[in-house]
Amino acid sequence: MSAQELSRDQHLEIYYWMRLTRTFDDRMLALWKQGRGVGGTFSQRGHEAISVGAGYALGPKDVVAPMHRDLGCYLLRGLSPRRAFASLLGRATGVTAGRDANLHGMGDLSLGLIGFISHLPQSLPVTLGVAMSFLYRDEPRVAMTFTGDGASSAGLFHEVLNMASLYNAPMVIIVENNQYAYSTPLSQQMKVPDIARRADGYGIPGIIVDGNDVEAVYAVTKEAVERARSGGGPTLIEAKTMRMLGHAIHDGAEYVPRELLAEWEKRDPIRLYEERLLSAEICDQAELDEIGRRCEVEIEDAIAYAEASPWPDPATVLEGVYAP
Ligand SMILES: Cc1ncc(C[n+]2csc(CCOP(=O)(O)OP(=O)(O)O)c2C)c(N)n1
Ligand SMILES: [Mg+2]
C-alpha cells in the first residue's frame, strides 16, 4: 500500500500521532526545566515523521524496538501518555514502576514493544533474535528497530546486518540520520555521505528517504515490512533528518551551526504534513486545530495523572530483578 492509498482517517490518525508526540515532547522539556523532571529527556523534535511513519507501517502482531527518539512509535503502539509520563517522572505507575525515569525502560511486550536498551546499537541484535524466532516458528511477523547515524559506525551494526542478510531475517532497520551523534557531525565519523550504502556490503536493499516526509517514510517502510513478511529478507532504510535540539535536555547544542538549524526548521515534519493535508484538501485547518487541542488535553491529563501518582515504595526495590 502506498502513501497515496491512505484513507482520510489514516491521514488524520498519522497527523494526530505526530502532534501528540510533539506536544508530549514540548511539555516534557518544560517540566524538566521547571525542576519537575527526574531522569534525562531526549529531544524528539525533528524525528516525528520517522517514528510515526515507520511505526504506522507495522501490523498489530509485529514487534518493534524503538530508540530514544521514537516516542511517537511507543505512543502509536498503544503505550498511553499517562504511563509514558509516569515513567519519565519516575512514578510507581510508570512502565518500570519507577525503576528508570527515562525512555530506556519503556518496553511492553504485550504491545509488541521491546524496551530500549542503548543507543549504540544494542537493540539491533535483540531485534534480530526476535526476527529469527519468527523465521524458525514460520510466523508471518516482522521485527523492526531504529538506530542512529553514530550507531551505524559501531561493529555490532555490521554484524547484525551480515547475519540478518545471510539468514533472510524478516527485519527492518531504520537508521535515523539526524546529522549528529552527540556533538559529532556525520562528516567526522564516516566518509560515506549515505548510510544506506552500507547495505550494499551485505547484499540487502538500502533505501534513502526524506525523514521529514511522513508519507514517504510510511511508504518505504510499508514496502520493506511486506518484503520481510513475504520472505524477501531485511531492508535498511536511511531516513535523513536533523536533530533540532540538543542530544538530551542537558545539551544546548552550541556546536550546531544556527544556519543549519534554520534550514531544517523550514522543513519541520509536522508543518510539512499540515501543508500537504491542506493542499490535497484532505482536511481543513479547523480540523487540524481540533486535533491539536485534543493532544493538549490528553497530555495535560497525562501529566496530572503522573504527578498525582505515588513514588515507588522502597520496600519493592528487589522486585523484578534476576538476582536479588
Ligand atoms: C553502548 C553505548 N555506548 C555509548 C553510549 C553513549 N551514547 C549515547 S547516545 C550516543 C550517540 C548516539 O548518536 P546516534 O547513533 O547518531 O543517535 P542520536 O542520538 O543522534 O539519535 C552515545 C555515544 C551509549 N548510550 N551506549
Ligand atoms: Mg545521530
mmCIF file of C-alpha atoms and ligand atoms in Angstrom:
data_model
loop_
_atom_site.group_PDB
_atom_site.id
_atom_site.type_symbol
_atom_site.label_atom_id
_atom_site.label_comp_id
_atom_site.label_asym_id
_atom_site.label_seq_id
_atom_site.Cartn_x
_atom_site.Cartn_y
_atom_site.Cartn_z
ATOM 1 C CA MET A 1 0.000 0.000 0.000
ATOM 2 C CA SER A 2 1.500 3.315 -0.987
ATOM 3 C CA ALA A 3 1.033 6.510 0.980
ATOM 4 C CA GLN A 4 -1.345 7.681 -1.746
ATOM 5 C CA GLU A 5 -3.706 4.907 -0.761
ATOM 6 C CA LEU A 6 -4.011 6.066 2.835
ATOM 7 C CA SER A 7 -7.601 6.847 3.735
ATOM 8 C CA ARG A 8 -8.586 10.228 5.124
ATOM 9 C CA ASP A 9 -8.973 8.689 8.583
ATOM 10 C CA GLN A 10 -5.483 7.215 8.370
ATOM 11 C CA HIS A 11 -4.018 10.565 7.340
ATOM 12 C CA LEU A 12 -5.658 12.242 10.294
ATOM 13 C CA GLU A 13 -4.537 9.465 12.598
ATOM 14 C CA ILE A 14 -0.934 9.857 11.476
ATOM 15 C CA TYR A 15 -1.206 13.609 11.991
ATOM 16 C CA TYR A 16 -2.632 13.025 15.452
ATOM 17 C CA TRP A 17 0.281 10.781 16.490
ATOM 18 C CA MET A 18 2.807 13.337 15.256
ATOM 19 C CA ARG A 19 1.068 16.205 17.064
ATOM 20 C CA LEU A 20 0.713 14.112 20.216
ATOM 21 C CA THR A 21 4.436 13.334 20.117
ATOM 22 C CA ARG A 22 5.371 16.997 19.654
ATOM 23 C CA THR A 23 3.007 18.138 22.420
ATOM 24 C CA PHE A 24 4.356 15.453 24.755
ATOM 25 C CA ASP A 25 7.948 16.415 23.996
ATOM 26 C CA ASP A 26 7.397 20.157 24.398
ATOM 27 C CA ARG A 27 5.667 19.666 27.724
ATOM 28 C CA MET A 28 8.288 17.204 28.963
ATOM 29 C CA LEU A 29 11.049 19.695 28.198
ATOM 30 C CA ALA A 30 9.146 22.421 30.039
ATOM 31 C CA LEU A 31 8.581 20.180 33.071
ATOM 32 C CA TRP A 32 12.233 19.321 33.167
ATOM 33 C CA LYS A 33 13.231 22.997 33.070
ATOM 34 C CA GLN A 34 10.823 23.631 35.943
ATOM 35 C CA GLY A 35 12.619 21.019 38.004
ATOM 36 C CA ARG A 36 9.720 18.566 37.745
ATOM 37 C CA GLY A 37 11.589 16.070 35.547
ATOM 38 C CA VAL A 38 13.537 13.271 37.155
ATOM 39 C CA GLY A 39 15.691 11.408 34.649
ATOM 40 C CA GLY A 40 17.049 12.518 31.305
ATOM 41 C CA THR A 41 14.862 13.518 28.422
ATOM 42 C CA PHE A 42 15.906 13.085 24.811
ATOM 43 C CA SER A 43 14.545 15.556 22.284
ATOM 44 C CA GLN A 44 12.097 14.196 19.729
ATOM 45 C CA ARG A 45 11.858 17.397 17.685
ATOM 46 C CA GLY A 46 12.515 16.695 14.037
ATOM 47 C CA HIS A 47 12.082 12.924 14.390
ATOM 48 C CA GLU A 48 8.280 12.728 14.492
ATOM 49 C CA ALA A 49 7.810 11.749 10.847
ATOM 50 C CA ILE A 50 10.231 8.854 11.235
ATOM 51 C CA SER A 51 8.940 7.377 14.468
ATOM 52 C CA VAL A 52 5.301 7.733 13.421
ATOM 53 C CA GLY A 53 5.650 6.998 9.689
ATOM 54 C CA ALA A 54 7.703 3.847 10.225
ATOM 55 C CA GLY A 55 5.724 2.653 13.250
ATOM 56 C CA TYR A 56 2.462 3.082 11.361
ATOM 57 C CA ALA A 57 3.637 0.638 8.692
ATOM 58 C CA LEU A 58 3.736 -2.308 11.114
ATOM 59 C CA GLY A 59 0.973 -4.809 11.646
ATOM 60 C CA PRO A 60 -0.500 -5.495 15.103
ATOM 61 C CA LYS A 61 1.469 -8.732 15.579
ATOM 62 C CA ASP A 62 4.798 -7.267 14.523
ATOM 63 C CA VAL A 63 7.392 -6.316 17.105
ATOM 64 C CA VAL A 64 9.381 -3.110 17.294
ATOM 65 C CA ALA A 65 12.333 -1.891 19.317
ATOM 66 C CA PRO A 66 12.142 1.903 19.170
ATOM 67 C CA MET A 67 15.064 4.052 20.229
ATOM 68 C CA HIS A 68 15.346 7.198 22.292
ATOM 69 C CA ARG A 69 13.883 9.480 19.600
ATOM 70 C CA ASP A 70 10.899 7.280 18.825
ATOM 71 C CA LEU A 71 8.354 8.360 21.366
ATOM 72 C CA GLY A 72 5.826 8.519 18.507
ATOM 73 C CA CYS A 73 6.293 4.812 17.882
ATOM 74 C CA TYR A 74 5.725 3.931 21.539
ATOM 75 C CA LEU A 75 2.558 6.009 21.609
ATOM 76 C CA LEU A 76 1.053 4.650 18.409
ATOM 77 C CA ARG A 77 1.699 1.078 19.529
ATOM 78 C CA GLY A 78 -0.578 1.784 22.465
ATOM 79 C CA LEU A 79 1.653 2.949 25.291
ATOM 80 C CA SER A 80 -0.596 5.589 26.853
ATOM 81 C CA PRO A 81 0.685 9.115 27.516
ATOM 82 C CA ARG A 82 -0.277 8.557 31.162
ATOM 83 C CA ARG A 83 2.033 5.565 31.518
ATOM 84 C CA ALA A 84 4.753 7.228 29.496
ATOM 85 C CA PHE A 85 4.705 10.398 31.620
ATOM 86 C CA ALA A 86 4.544 8.347 34.797
ATOM 87 C CA SER A 87 7.651 6.547 33.555
ATOM 88 C CA LEU A 88 9.567 9.704 32.720
ATOM 89 C CA LEU A 89 8.594 11.243 36.042
ATOM 90 C CA GLY A 90 9.789 8.140 37.898
ATOM 91 C CA ARG A 91 6.421 7.147 39.358
ATOM 92 C CA ALA A 92 5.221 3.737 40.512
ATOM 93 C CA THR A 93 2.527 3.787 37.784
ATOM 94 C CA GLY A 94 5.151 4.017 35.028
ATOM 95 C CA VAL A 95 6.210 1.140 32.803
ATOM 96 C CA THR A 96 9.139 0.171 35.035
ATOM 97 C CA ALA A 97 7.309 1.153 38.221
ATOM 98 C CA GLY A 98 9.779 3.945 38.853
ATOM 99 C CA ARG A 99 12.960 1.972 38.160
ATOM 100 C CA ASP A 100 14.076 4.105 35.225
ATOM 101 C CA ALA A 101 12.865 7.654 34.638
ATOM 102 C CA ASN A 102 13.900 7.504 31.023
ATOM 103 C CA LEU A 103 12.867 6.260 27.593
ATOM 104 C CA HIS A 104 15.226 3.373 28.256
ATOM 105 C CA GLY A 105 12.620 1.473 30.197
ATOM 106 C CA MET A 106 9.502 1.751 28.103
ATOM 107 C CA GLY A 107 9.124 -1.759 26.727
ATOM 108 C CA ASP A 108 5.858 -3.648 26.923
ATOM 109 C CA LEU A 109 5.797 -6.943 25.066
ATOM 110 C CA SER A 110 2.003 -7.086 25.222
ATOM 111 C CA LEU A 111 2.113 -4.086 22.839
ATOM 112 C CA GLY A 112 4.879 -5.572 20.706
ATOM 113 C CA LEU A 113 7.339 -3.043 22.141
ATOM 114 C CA ILE A 114 10.837 -4.051 23.145
ATOM 115 C CA GLY A 115 12.332 -1.776 25.762
ATOM 116 C CA PHE A 116 15.091 0.426 24.512
ATOM 117 C CA ILE A 117 18.475 -0.881 25.555
ATOM 118 C CA SER A 118 21.141 1.534 24.439
ATOM 119 C CA HIS A 119 21.915 3.849 21.582
ATOM 120 C CA LEU A 120 24.936 2.160 20.150
ATOM 121 C CA PRO A 121 23.202 -0.038 18.762
ATOM 122 C CA GLN A 122 22.213 -2.653 21.297
ATOM 123 C CA SER A 123 18.629 -3.023 20.125
ATOM 124 C CA LEU A 124 19.803 -4.446 16.798
ATOM 125 C CA PRO A 125 20.928 -7.905 17.945
ATOM 126 C CA VAL A 126 17.844 -8.243 20.129
ATOM 127 C CA THR A 127 15.592 -7.379 17.190
ATOM 128 C CA LEU A 128 17.487 -9.832 15.015
ATOM 129 C CA GLY A 129 16.836 -12.505 17.628
ATOM 130 C CA VAL A 130 13.119 -11.707 17.522
ATOM 131 C CA ALA A 131 13.148 -11.838 13.703
ATOM 132 C CA MET A 132 14.956 -15.202 13.788
ATOM 133 C CA SER A 133 12.341 -16.580 16.174
ATOM 134 C CA PHE A 134 9.607 -15.601 13.689
ATOM 135 C CA LEU A 135 11.575 -17.365 10.984
ATOM 136 C CA TYR A 136 12.068 -20.557 12.991
ATOM 137 C CA ARG A 137 8.402 -20.665 14.002
ATOM 138 C CA ASP A 138 7.315 -19.884 10.467
ATOM 139 C CA GLU A 139 5.207 -16.959 11.654
ATOM 140 C CA PRO A 140 4.424 -14.179 9.156
ATOM 141 C CA ARG A 141 5.656 -11.471 11.509
ATOM 142 C CA VAL A 142 8.269 -8.752 11.197
ATOM 143 C CA ALA A 143 10.718 -7.249 13.693
ATOM 144 C CA MET A 144 11.728 -3.633 13.237
ATOM 145 C CA THR A 145 14.202 -1.413 15.013
ATOM 146 C CA PHE A 146 15.627 2.070 14.837
ATOM 147 C CA THR A 147 19.180 3.199 15.249
ATOM 148 C CA GLY A 148 21.266 6.350 14.854
ATOM 149 C CA ASP A 149 23.874 7.548 12.368
ATOM 150 C CA GLY A 150 26.512 7.290 15.100
ATOM 151 C CA ALA A 151 25.401 3.774 15.987
ATOM 152 C CA SER A 152 25.786 2.714 12.361
ATOM 153 C CA SER A 153 29.562 3.016 12.768
ATOM 154 C CA ALA A 154 29.648 0.520 15.632
ATOM 155 C CA GLY A 155 30.799 -3.035 14.898
ATOM 156 C CA LEU A 156 27.585 -4.609 16.128
ATOM 157 C CA PHE A 157 25.596 -2.782 13.457
ATOM 158 C CA HIS A 158 27.608 -4.538 10.755
ATOM 159 C CA GLU A 159 27.500 -7.944 12.404
ATOM 160 C CA VAL A 160 23.726 -7.741 12.628
ATOM 161 C CA LEU A 161 23.347 -6.650 9.004
ATOM 162 C CA ASN A 162 25.507 -9.542 7.907
ATOM 163 C CA MET A 163 23.638 -12.173 9.861
ATOM 164 C CA ALA A 164 20.198 -10.746 9.029
ATOM 165 C CA SER A 165 21.113 -10.826 5.352
ATOM 166 C CA LEU A 166 22.581 -14.315 5.491
ATOM 167 C CA TYR A 167 19.512 -15.828 7.135
ATOM 168 C CA ASN A 168 16.940 -13.688 5.295
ATOM 169 C CA ALA A 169 15.626 -12.465 8.641
ATOM 170 C CA PRO A 170 12.235 -10.708 8.482
ATOM 171 C CA MET A 171 13.687 -7.482 9.795
ATOM 172 C CA VAL A 172 13.553 -3.770 9.024
ATOM 173 C CA ILE A 173 16.268 -1.424 10.260
ATOM 174 C CA ILE A 174 15.611 2.287 10.233
ATOM 175 C CA VAL A 175 18.695 4.486 10.590
ATOM 176 C CA GLU A 176 17.693 7.925 11.811
ATOM 177 C CA ASN A 177 20.403 10.034 10.259
ATOM 178 C CA ASN A 178 19.982 13.254 12.204
ATOM 179 C CA GLN A 179 23.441 14.579 11.209
ATOM 180 C CA TYR A 180 24.902 14.357 14.713
ATOM 181 C CA ALA A 181 25.911 11.741 17.242
ATOM 182 C CA TYR A 182 26.035 13.748 20.432
ATOM 183 C CA SER A 183 28.328 16.597 19.310
ATOM 184 C CA THR A 184 29.989 14.694 16.443
ATOM 185 C CA PRO A 185 28.787 15.679 12.961
ATOM 186 C CA LEU A 186 28.386 12.952 10.360
ATOM 187 C CA SER A 187 31.403 14.102 8.336
ATOM 188 C CA GLN A 188 33.661 13.485 11.338
ATOM 189 C CA GLN A 189 32.656 9.878 11.813
ATOM 190 C CA MET A 190 32.317 8.419 8.308
ATOM 191 C CA LYS A 191 33.467 9.134 4.775
ATOM 192 C CA VAL A 192 30.305 7.963 3.022
ATOM 193 C CA PRO A 193 27.553 10.573 2.859
ATOM 194 C CA ASP A 194 24.785 7.971 2.555
ATOM 195 C CA ILE A 195 24.472 5.404 5.325
ATOM 196 C CA ALA A 196 22.083 3.420 3.120
ATOM 197 C CA ARG A 197 25.117 2.416 1.016
ATOM 198 C CA ARG A 198 26.316 0.345 3.930
ATOM 199 C CA ALA A 199 23.577 -2.133 2.975
ATOM 200 C CA ASP A 200 25.409 -2.841 -0.308
ATOM 201 C CA GLY A 201 28.158 -4.625 1.612
ATOM 202 C CA TYR A 202 25.584 -7.125 2.869
ATOM 203 C CA GLY A 203 23.540 -7.624 -0.287
ATOM 204 C CA ILE A 204 20.332 -6.181 1.078
ATOM 205 C CA PRO A 205 18.267 -3.185 -0.114
ATOM 206 C CA GLY A 206 19.476 0.147 1.268
ATOM 207 C CA ILE A 207 16.907 2.873 0.798
ATOM 208 C CA ILE A 208 17.187 6.599 1.395
ATOM 209 C CA VAL A 209 14.094 8.501 2.406
ATOM 210 C CA ASP A 210 13.305 12.063 3.403
ATOM 211 C CA GLY A 211 12.871 11.640 7.141
ATOM 212 C CA ASN A 212 10.776 14.784 7.385
ATOM 213 C CA ASP A 213 8.138 13.480 4.973
ATOM 214 C CA VAL A 214 5.888 11.174 6.951
ATOM 215 C CA GLU A 215 4.096 9.785 3.903
ATOM 216 C CA ALA A 216 7.402 8.884 2.263
ATOM 217 C CA VAL A 217 8.699 7.228 5.434
ATOM 218 C CA TYR A 218 5.464 5.284 5.739
ATOM 219 C CA ALA A 219 5.533 4.181 2.089
ATOM 220 C CA VAL A 220 9.119 2.851 2.063
ATOM 221 C CA THR A 221 8.719 1.187 5.440
ATOM 222 C CA LYS A 222 5.457 -0.447 4.406
ATOM 223 C CA GLU A 223 7.166 -1.889 1.355
ATOM 224 C CA ALA A 224 10.102 -3.149 3.443
ATOM 225 C CA VAL A 225 7.745 -4.689 6.019
ATOM 226 C CA GLU A 226 5.799 -6.517 3.311
ATOM 227 C CA ARG A 227 9.037 -7.712 1.681
ATOM 228 C CA ALA A 228 10.247 -9.072 5.024
ATOM 229 C CA ARG A 229 6.879 -10.694 5.725
ATOM 230 C CA SER A 230 6.835 -12.475 2.397
ATOM 231 C CA GLY A 231 10.311 -13.972 2.763
ATOM 232 C CA GLY A 232 12.276 -11.224 0.989
ATOM 233 C CA GLY A 233 14.633 -10.616 3.916
ATOM 234 C CA PRO A 234 15.821 -7.467 5.656
ATOM 235 C CA THR A 235 15.914 -3.859 4.471
ATOM 236 C CA LEU A 236 17.983 -0.951 5.681
ATOM 237 C CA ILE A 237 16.223 2.397 5.461
ATOM 238 C CA GLU A 238 18.154 5.597 5.995
ATOM 239 C CA ALA A 239 15.806 8.408 6.971
ATOM 240 C CA LYS A 240 17.572 11.732 6.689
ATOM 241 C CA THR A 241 16.566 14.378 9.158
ATOM 242 C CA MET A 242 18.003 16.821 11.679
ATOM 243 C CA ARG A 243 18.100 16.690 15.442
ATOM 244 C CA MET A 244 16.553 20.086 16.126
ATOM 245 C CA LEU A 245 17.583 20.324 19.800
ATOM 246 C CA GLY A 246 20.488 19.035 21.837
ATOM 247 C CA HIS A 247 21.211 15.355 22.316
ATOM 248 C CA ALA A 248 19.270 15.474 25.579
ATOM 249 C CA ILE A 249 17.992 18.177 27.865
ATOM 250 C CA HIS A 250 21.403 18.951 29.352
ATOM 251 C CA ASP A 251 22.857 19.779 25.921
ATOM 252 C CA GLY A 252 22.366 23.246 24.439
ATOM 253 C CA ALA A 253 23.906 22.075 21.120
ATOM 254 C CA GLU A 254 26.005 25.245 20.762
ATOM 255 C CA TYR A 255 28.215 23.259 18.373
ATOM 256 C CA VAL A 256 25.449 23.021 15.723
ATOM 257 C CA PRO A 257 25.571 25.903 13.198
ATOM 258 C CA ARG A 258 22.465 28.060 13.609
ATOM 259 C CA GLU A 259 22.082 28.371 9.818
ATOM 260 C CA LEU A 260 21.831 24.595 9.526
ATOM 261 C CA LEU A 261 19.021 24.520 12.061
ATOM 262 C CA ALA A 262 17.277 27.414 10.316
ATOM 263 C CA GLU A 263 17.382 25.498 7.020
ATOM 264 C CA TRP A 264 15.869 22.390 8.558
ATOM 265 C CA GLU A 265 13.322 24.389 10.520
ATOM 266 C CA LYS A 266 11.739 25.339 7.192
ATOM 267 C CA ARG A 267 11.133 21.636 6.652
ATOM 268 C CA ASP A 268 9.597 20.884 10.037
ATOM 269 C CA PRO A 269 7.927 17.461 9.599
ATOM 270 C CA ILE A 270 4.652 18.446 11.211
ATOM 271 C CA ARG A 271 4.334 21.685 9.241
ATOM 272 C CA LEU A 272 5.190 19.840 6.011
ATOM 273 C CA TYR A 273 2.436 17.348 6.626
ATOM 274 C CA GLU A 274 -0.065 20.070 7.504
ATOM 275 C CA GLU A 275 0.702 21.814 4.238
ATOM 276 C CA ARG A 276 0.269 18.575 2.344
ATOM 277 C CA LEU A 277 -3.042 17.721 4.071
ATOM 278 C CA LEU A 278 -4.409 21.179 3.361
ATOM 279 C CA SER A 279 -3.217 21.455 -0.236
ATOM 280 C CA ALA A 280 -4.556 17.976 -1.069
ATOM 281 C CA GLU A 281 -7.830 19.042 0.619
ATOM 282 C CA ILE A 282 -7.753 16.015 2.885
ATOM 283 C CA CYS A 283 -8.936 18.210 5.750
ATOM 284 C CA ASP A 284 -9.213 21.872 6.695
ATOM 285 C CA GLN A 285 -7.360 23.998 9.219
ATOM 286 C CA ALA A 286 -10.180 23.790 11.764
ATOM 287 C CA GLU A 287 -9.800 20.000 11.876
ATOM 288 C CA LEU A 288 -6.042 20.273 12.391
ATOM 289 C CA ASP A 289 -6.602 22.800 15.186
ATOM 290 C CA GLU A 290 -9.102 20.476 16.809
ATOM 291 C CA ILE A 291 -6.592 17.603 16.763
ATOM 292 C CA GLY A 292 -4.014 19.945 18.306
ATOM 293 C CA ARG A 293 -6.446 20.804 21.119
ATOM 294 C CA ARG A 294 -7.202 17.126 21.698
ATOM 295 C CA CYS A 295 -3.495 16.427 22.061
ATOM 296 C CA GLU A 296 -3.070 19.222 24.570
ATOM 297 C CA VAL A 297 -5.957 17.961 26.705
ATOM 298 C CA GLU A 298 -4.597 14.414 26.583
ATOM 299 C CA ILE A 299 -1.084 15.463 27.553
ATOM 300 C CA GLU A 300 -2.251 17.708 30.407
ATOM 301 C CA ASP A 301 -4.333 14.818 31.710
ATOM 302 C CA ALA A 302 -1.287 12.528 31.486
ATOM 303 C CA ILE A 303 0.911 14.958 33.405
ATOM 304 C CA ALA A 304 -1.711 15.415 36.118
ATOM 305 C CA TYR A 305 -2.056 11.632 36.375
ATOM 306 C CA ALA A 306 1.701 11.120 36.591
ATOM 307 C CA GLU A 307 2.287 13.849 39.146
ATOM 308 C CA ALA A 308 -0.549 12.544 41.318
ATOM 309 C CA SER A 309 0.921 9.030 41.163
ATOM 310 C CA PRO A 310 2.979 7.690 44.070
ATOM 311 C CA TRP A 311 6.728 7.334 44.067
ATOM 312 C CA PRO A 312 7.935 3.745 44.107
ATOM 313 C CA ASP A 313 7.876 2.099 47.502
ATOM 314 C CA PRO A 314 11.490 1.427 48.582
ATOM 315 C CA ALA A 315 10.313 -1.907 50.006
ATOM 316 C CA THR A 316 9.755 -3.120 46.415
ATOM 317 C CA VAL A 317 13.280 -2.355 45.247
ATOM 318 C CA LEU A 318 14.265 -6.010 44.971
ATOM 319 C CA GLU A 319 11.229 -6.924 42.867
ATOM 320 C CA GLY A 320 11.685 -7.575 39.162
ATOM 321 C CA VAL A 321 15.412 -8.248 39.266
ATOM 322 C CA TYR A 322 17.007 -11.547 38.308
ATOM 323 C CA ALA A 323 19.213 -11.956 41.347
ATOM 324 C CA PRO A 324 18.007 -10.178 44.480
HETATM 325 C C1 LIG B 1 26.875 1.191 24.183
HETATM 326 C C2 LIG B 1 26.826 2.654 24.375
HETATM 327 N N1 LIG B 1 27.907 3.431 24.116
HETATM 328 C C3 LIG B 1 27.830 4.787 24.296
HETATM 329 C C4 LIG B 1 26.697 5.371 24.746
HETATM 330 C C5 LIG B 1 26.648 6.894 24.935
HETATM 331 N N2 LIG B 1 25.882 7.486 23.840
HETATM 332 C C6 LIG B 1 24.579 7.650 23.956
HETATM 333 S S1 LIG B 1 23.891 8.306 22.575
HETATM 334 C C7 LIG B 1 25.371 8.416 21.806
HETATM 335 C C8 LIG B 1 25.422 8.966 20.418
HETATM 336 C C9 LIG B 1 24.319 8.398 19.560
HETATM 337 O O1 LIG B 1 24.301 9.009 18.307
HETATM 338 P P1 LIG B 1 23.413 8.465 17.150
HETATM 339 O O2 LIG B 1 23.599 6.999 16.989
HETATM 340 O O3 LIG B 1 23.668 9.302 15.961
HETATM 341 O O4 LIG B 1 21.901 8.668 17.681
HETATM 342 P P2 LIG B 1 21.156 10.056 18.009
HETATM 343 O O5 LIG B 1 21.286 10.274 19.485
HETATM 344 O O6 LIG B 1 21.762 11.129 17.197
HETATM 345 O O7 LIG B 1 19.717 9.846 17.633
HETATM 346 C C10 LIG B 1 26.383 7.937 22.639
HETATM 347 C C11 LIG B 1 27.813 7.899 22.282
HETATM 348 C C12 LIG B 1 25.581 4.521 24.993
HETATM 349 N N3 LIG B 1 24.404 5.009 25.407
HETATM 350 N N4 LIG B 1 25.672 3.197 24.812
HETATM 351 MG MG MG B 2 22.527 10.889 15.297
#
